[in-house]
PDB file of C-alpha atoms in Angstrom:
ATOM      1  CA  UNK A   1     107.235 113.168  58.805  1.00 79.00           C
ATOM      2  CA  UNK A   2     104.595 115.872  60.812  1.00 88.00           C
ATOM      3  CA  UNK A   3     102.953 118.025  58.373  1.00 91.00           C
ATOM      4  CA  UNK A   4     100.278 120.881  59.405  1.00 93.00           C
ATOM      5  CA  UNK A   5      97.821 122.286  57.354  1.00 92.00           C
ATOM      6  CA  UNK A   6      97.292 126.129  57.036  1.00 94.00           C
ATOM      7  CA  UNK A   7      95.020 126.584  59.856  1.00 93.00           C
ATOM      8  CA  UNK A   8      97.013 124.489  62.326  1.00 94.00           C
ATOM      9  CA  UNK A   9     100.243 126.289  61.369  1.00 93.00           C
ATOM     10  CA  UNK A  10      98.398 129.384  61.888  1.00 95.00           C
ATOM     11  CA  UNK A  11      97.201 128.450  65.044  1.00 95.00           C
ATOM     12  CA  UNK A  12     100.116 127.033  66.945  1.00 94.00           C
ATOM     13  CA  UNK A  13     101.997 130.538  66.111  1.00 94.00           C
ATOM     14  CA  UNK A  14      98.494 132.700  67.230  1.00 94.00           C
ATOM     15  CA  UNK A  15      98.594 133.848  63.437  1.00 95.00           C
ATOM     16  CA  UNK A  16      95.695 134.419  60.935  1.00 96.00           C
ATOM     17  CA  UNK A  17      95.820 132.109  57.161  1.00 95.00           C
ATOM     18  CA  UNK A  18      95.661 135.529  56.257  1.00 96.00           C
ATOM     19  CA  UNK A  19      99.109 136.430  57.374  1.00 96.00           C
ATOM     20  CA  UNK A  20     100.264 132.887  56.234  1.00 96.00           C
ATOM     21  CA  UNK A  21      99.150 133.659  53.044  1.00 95.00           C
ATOM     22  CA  UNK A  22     100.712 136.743  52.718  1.00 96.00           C
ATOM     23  CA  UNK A  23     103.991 135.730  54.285  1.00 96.00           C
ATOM     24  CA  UNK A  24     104.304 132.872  51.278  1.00 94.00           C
ATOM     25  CA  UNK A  25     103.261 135.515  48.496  1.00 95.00           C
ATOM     26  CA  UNK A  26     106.405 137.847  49.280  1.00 95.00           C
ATOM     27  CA  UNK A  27     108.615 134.976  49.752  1.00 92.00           C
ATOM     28  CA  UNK A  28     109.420 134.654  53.620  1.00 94.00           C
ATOM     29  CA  UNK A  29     107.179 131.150  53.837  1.00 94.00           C
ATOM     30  CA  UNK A  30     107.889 128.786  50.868  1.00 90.00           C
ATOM     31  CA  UNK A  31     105.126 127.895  48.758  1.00 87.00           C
ATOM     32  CA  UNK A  32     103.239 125.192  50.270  1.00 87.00           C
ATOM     33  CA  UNK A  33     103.202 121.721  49.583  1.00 88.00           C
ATOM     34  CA  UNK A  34      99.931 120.724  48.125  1.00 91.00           C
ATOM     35  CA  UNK A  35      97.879 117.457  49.807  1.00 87.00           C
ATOM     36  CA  UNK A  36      96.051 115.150  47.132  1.00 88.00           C
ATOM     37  CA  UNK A  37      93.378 117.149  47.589  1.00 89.00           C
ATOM     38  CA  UNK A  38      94.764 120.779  47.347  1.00 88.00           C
ATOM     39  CA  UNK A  39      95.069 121.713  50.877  1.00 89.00           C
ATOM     40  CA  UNK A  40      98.378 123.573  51.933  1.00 92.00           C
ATOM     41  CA  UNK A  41     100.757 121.177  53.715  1.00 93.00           C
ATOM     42  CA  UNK A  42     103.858 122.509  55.708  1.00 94.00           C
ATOM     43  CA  UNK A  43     106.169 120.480  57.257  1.00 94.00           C
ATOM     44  CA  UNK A  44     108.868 120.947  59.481  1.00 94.00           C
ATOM     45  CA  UNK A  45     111.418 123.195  57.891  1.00 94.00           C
ATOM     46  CA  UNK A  46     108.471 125.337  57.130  1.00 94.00           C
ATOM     47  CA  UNK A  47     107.577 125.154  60.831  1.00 95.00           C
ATOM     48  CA  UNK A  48     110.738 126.271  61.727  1.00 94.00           C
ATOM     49  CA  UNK A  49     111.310 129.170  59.136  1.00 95.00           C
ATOM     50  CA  UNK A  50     108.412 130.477  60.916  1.00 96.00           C
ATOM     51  CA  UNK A  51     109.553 130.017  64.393  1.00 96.00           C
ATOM     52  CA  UNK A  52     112.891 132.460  62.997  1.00 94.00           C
ATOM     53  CA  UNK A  53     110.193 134.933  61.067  1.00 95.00           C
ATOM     54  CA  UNK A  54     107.877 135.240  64.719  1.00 95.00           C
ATOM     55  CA  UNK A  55     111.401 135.747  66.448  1.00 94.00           C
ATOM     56  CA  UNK A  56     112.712 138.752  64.306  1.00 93.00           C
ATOM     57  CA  UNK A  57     109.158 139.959  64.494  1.00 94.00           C
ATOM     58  CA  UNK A  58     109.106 140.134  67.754  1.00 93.00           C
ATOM     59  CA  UNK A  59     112.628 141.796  68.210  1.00 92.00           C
ATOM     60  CA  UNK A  60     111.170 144.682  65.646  1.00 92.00           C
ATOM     61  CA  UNK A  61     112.654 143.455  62.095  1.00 93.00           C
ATOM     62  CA  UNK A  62     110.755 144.541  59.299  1.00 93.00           C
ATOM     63  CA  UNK A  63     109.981 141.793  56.977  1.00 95.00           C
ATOM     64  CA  UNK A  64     112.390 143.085  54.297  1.00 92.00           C
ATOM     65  CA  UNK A  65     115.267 142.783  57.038  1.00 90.00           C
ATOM     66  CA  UNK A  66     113.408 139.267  57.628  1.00 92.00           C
ATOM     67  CA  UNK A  67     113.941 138.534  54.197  1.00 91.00           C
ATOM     68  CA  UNK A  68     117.278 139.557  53.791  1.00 87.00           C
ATOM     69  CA  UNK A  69     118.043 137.393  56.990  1.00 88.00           C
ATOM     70  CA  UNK A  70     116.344 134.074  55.663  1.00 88.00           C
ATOM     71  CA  UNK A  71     118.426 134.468  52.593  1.00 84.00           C
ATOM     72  CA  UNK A  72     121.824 134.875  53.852  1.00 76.00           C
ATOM     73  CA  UNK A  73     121.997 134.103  57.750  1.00 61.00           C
ATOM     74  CA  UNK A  74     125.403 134.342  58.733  1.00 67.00           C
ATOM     75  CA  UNK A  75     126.556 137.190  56.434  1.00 63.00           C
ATOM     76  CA  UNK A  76     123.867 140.751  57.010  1.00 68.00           C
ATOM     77  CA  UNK A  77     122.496 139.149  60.475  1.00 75.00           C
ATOM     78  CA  UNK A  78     124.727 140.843  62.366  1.00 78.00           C
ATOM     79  CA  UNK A  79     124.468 144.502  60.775  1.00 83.00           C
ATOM     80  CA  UNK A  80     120.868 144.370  60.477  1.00 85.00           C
ATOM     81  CA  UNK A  81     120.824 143.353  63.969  1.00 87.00           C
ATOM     82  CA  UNK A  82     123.172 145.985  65.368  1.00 87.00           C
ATOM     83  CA  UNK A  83     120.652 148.411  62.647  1.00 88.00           C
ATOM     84  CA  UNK A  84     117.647 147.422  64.839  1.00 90.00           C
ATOM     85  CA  UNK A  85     119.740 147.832  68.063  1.00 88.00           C
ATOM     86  CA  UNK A  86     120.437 151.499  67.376  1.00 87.00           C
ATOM     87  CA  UNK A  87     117.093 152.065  66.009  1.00 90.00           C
ATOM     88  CA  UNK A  88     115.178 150.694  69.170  1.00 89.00           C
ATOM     89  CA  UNK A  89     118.492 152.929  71.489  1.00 85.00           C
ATOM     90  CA  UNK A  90     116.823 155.953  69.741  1.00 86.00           C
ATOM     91  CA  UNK A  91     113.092 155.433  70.168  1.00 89.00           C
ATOM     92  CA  UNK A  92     113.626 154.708  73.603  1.00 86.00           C
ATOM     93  CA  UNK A  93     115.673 158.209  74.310  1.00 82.00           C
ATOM     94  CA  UNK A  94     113.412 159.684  72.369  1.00 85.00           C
ATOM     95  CA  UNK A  95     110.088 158.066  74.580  1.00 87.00           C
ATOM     96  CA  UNK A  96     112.011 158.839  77.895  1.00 83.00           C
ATOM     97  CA  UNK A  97     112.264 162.936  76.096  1.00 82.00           C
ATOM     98  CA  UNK A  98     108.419 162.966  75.879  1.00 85.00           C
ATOM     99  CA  UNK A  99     108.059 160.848  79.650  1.00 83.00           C
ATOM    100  CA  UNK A 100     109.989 163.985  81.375  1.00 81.00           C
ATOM    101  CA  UNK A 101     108.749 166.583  79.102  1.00 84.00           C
ATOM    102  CA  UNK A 102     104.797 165.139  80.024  1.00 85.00           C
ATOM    103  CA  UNK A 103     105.950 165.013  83.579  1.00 82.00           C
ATOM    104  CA  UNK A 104     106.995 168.621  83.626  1.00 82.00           C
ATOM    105  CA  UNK A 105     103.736 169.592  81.973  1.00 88.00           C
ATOM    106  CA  UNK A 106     101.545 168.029  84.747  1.00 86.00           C
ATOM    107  CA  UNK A 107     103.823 169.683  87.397  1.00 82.00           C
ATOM    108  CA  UNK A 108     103.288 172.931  85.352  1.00 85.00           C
ATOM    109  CA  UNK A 109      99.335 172.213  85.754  1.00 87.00           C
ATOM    110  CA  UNK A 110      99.914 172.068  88.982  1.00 86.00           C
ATOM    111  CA  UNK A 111      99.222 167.909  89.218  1.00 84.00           C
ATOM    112  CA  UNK A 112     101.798 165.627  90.091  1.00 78.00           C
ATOM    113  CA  UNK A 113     102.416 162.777  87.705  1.00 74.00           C
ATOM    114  CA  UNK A 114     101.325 159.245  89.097  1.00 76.00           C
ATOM    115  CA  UNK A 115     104.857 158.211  88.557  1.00 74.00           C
ATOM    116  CA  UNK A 116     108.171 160.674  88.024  1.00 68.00           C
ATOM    117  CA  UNK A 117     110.571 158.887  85.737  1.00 74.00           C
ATOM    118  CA  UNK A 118     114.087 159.179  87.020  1.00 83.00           C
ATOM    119  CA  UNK A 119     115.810 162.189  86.262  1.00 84.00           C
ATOM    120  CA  UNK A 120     118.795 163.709  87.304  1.00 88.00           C
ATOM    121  CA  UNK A 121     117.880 165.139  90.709  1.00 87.00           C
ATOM    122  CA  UNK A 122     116.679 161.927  91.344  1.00 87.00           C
ATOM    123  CA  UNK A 123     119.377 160.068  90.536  1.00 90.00           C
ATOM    124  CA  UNK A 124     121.674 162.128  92.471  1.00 91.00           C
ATOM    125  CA  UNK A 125     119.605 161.680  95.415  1.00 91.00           C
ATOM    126  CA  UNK A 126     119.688 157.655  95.508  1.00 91.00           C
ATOM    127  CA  UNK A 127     123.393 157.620  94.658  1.00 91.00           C
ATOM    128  CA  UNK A 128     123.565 160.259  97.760  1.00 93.00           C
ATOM    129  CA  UNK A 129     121.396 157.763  99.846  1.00 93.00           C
ATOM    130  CA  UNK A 130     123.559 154.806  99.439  1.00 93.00           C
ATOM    131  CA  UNK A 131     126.849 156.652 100.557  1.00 94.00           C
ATOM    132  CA  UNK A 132     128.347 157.862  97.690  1.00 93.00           C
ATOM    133  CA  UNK A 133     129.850 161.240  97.854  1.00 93.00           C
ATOM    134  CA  UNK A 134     131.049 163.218  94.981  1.00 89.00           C
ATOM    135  CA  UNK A 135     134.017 161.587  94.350  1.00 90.00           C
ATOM    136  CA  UNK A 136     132.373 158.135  94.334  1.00 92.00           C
ATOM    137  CA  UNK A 137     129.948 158.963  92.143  1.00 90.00           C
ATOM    138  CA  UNK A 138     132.645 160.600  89.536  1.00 89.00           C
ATOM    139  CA  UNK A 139     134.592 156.930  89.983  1.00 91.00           C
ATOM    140  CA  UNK A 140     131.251 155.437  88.894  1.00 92.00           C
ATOM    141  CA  UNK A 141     130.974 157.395  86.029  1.00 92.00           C
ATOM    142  CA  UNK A 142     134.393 156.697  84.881  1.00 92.00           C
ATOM    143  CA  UNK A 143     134.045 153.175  85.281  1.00 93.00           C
ATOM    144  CA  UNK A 144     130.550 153.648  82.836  1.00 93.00           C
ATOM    145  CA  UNK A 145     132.311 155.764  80.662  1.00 92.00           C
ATOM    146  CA  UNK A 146     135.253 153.331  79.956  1.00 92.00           C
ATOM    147  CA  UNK A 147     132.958 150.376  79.937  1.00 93.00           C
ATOM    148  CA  UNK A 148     130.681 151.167  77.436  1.00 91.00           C
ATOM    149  CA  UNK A 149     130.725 155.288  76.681  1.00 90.00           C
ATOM    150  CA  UNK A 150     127.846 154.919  74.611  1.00 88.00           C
ATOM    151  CA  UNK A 151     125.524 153.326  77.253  1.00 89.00           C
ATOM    152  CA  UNK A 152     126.500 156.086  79.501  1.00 92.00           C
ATOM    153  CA  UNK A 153     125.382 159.009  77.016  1.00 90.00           C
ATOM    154  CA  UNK A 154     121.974 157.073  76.361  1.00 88.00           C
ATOM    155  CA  UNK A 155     121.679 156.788  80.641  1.00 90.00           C
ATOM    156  CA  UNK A 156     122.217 160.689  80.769  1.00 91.00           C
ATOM    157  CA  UNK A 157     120.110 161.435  78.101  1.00 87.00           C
ATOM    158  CA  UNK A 158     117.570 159.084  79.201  1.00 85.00           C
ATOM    159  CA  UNK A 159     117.470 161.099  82.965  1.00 87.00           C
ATOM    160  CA  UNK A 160     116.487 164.253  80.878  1.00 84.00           C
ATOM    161  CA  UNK A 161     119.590 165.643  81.003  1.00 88.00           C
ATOM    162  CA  UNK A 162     120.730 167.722  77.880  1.00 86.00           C
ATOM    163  CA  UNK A 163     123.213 166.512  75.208  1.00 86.00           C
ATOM    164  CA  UNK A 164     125.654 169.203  76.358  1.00 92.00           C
ATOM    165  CA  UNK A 165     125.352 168.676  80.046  1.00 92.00           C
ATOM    166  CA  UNK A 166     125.494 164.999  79.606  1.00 91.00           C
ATOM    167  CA  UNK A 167     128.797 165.558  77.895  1.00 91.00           C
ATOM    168  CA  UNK A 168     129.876 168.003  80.217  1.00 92.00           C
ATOM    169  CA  UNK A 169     129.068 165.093  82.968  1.00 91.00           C
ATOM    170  CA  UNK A 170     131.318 162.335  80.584  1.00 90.00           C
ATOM    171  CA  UNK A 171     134.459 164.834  80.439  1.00 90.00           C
ATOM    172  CA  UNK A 172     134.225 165.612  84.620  1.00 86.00           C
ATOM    173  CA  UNK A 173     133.755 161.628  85.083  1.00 84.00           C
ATOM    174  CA  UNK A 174     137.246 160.935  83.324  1.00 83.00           C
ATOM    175  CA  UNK A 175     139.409 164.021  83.877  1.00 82.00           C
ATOM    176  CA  UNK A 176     141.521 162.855  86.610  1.00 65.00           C
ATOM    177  CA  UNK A 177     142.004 159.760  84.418  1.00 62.00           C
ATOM    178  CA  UNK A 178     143.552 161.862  81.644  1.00 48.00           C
ATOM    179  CA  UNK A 179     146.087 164.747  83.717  1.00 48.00           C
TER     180      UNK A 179
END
């Protein structure tokens, strides 16, 4: 059976001992197997427990979500998953808030921005630019809207456009579907 010691588990995952070390003193890394002479030995479930732990890490999980998904895999994954989803939905919006409000305060010093995120007018002007008139544009709405309503608030918001305007935008896109 492979084993690796510390240093050459920590390696092939671009991790310090350090952060091996701490990862088996809270519990998310087994304690070690020890080698005749006293050396940390992992073999390959350990390997692979880490591969999961560098996986949630890199989607964002906190190591107590980590934790709790180690433990029981099938039954919290998917709520702490969907928790993380939402969570990462709302930094975003909120990032996109601060793009468009630093964009507006370079315009306002009278320099233009390197690069305008998308807002509305913007937006408008593409859809405009591929042929889609007012009515076409209200059809792709409503098709957003049914799809996935949620999405299609986060897109609004995300092109800078208020909560109640965005709203305002989701009620025009689906009237005619509703008289």
């Amino acid at each position: 059976m492979p084993s690796w010691t510390i240093s050459e588990l920590a390696g092939r995952f671009g991790l310090s001992r350090t952060t091996l070390l701490y990862y088996e003193r809270i519990g998310l890394l087994p304690s070690a197997h020890r080698s005749s002479s006293g050396y940390r030995i992992y073999h390959q479930d350990d390997l692979e427990r880490l591969e999961k732990i560098r996986l949630y890490r890199a989607a964002g999980l906190p190591l107590q979500d980590i934790a709790k998904l180690l433990e029981e895999p099938r039954s919290p994954r998917a709520a702490v998953l969907e928790q993380r989803l939402a969570e990462l939905g709302r930094e975003i919006l909120a990032l996109k808030a601060q793009q468009h409000l630093l964009a507006a305060l370079l315009k306002d010093s009278g320099q233009e921005p390197a690069e305008l995120p998308i807002d509305k007018q913007g937006w408008v002007a593409m859809l405009e630019q591929a042929g889609m008139n007012e009515a076409a544009m209200r059809r792709w709405h409503a098709a957003f809207e049914r799809r996935a309503p949620q999405a299609h608030l986060e897109f609004l918001l995300a092109l800078g456009i208020g909560a109640e305007e965005a709203e305002g935008i989701r009620r025009w896109a689906v009237a005619d579907e509703v008289s």
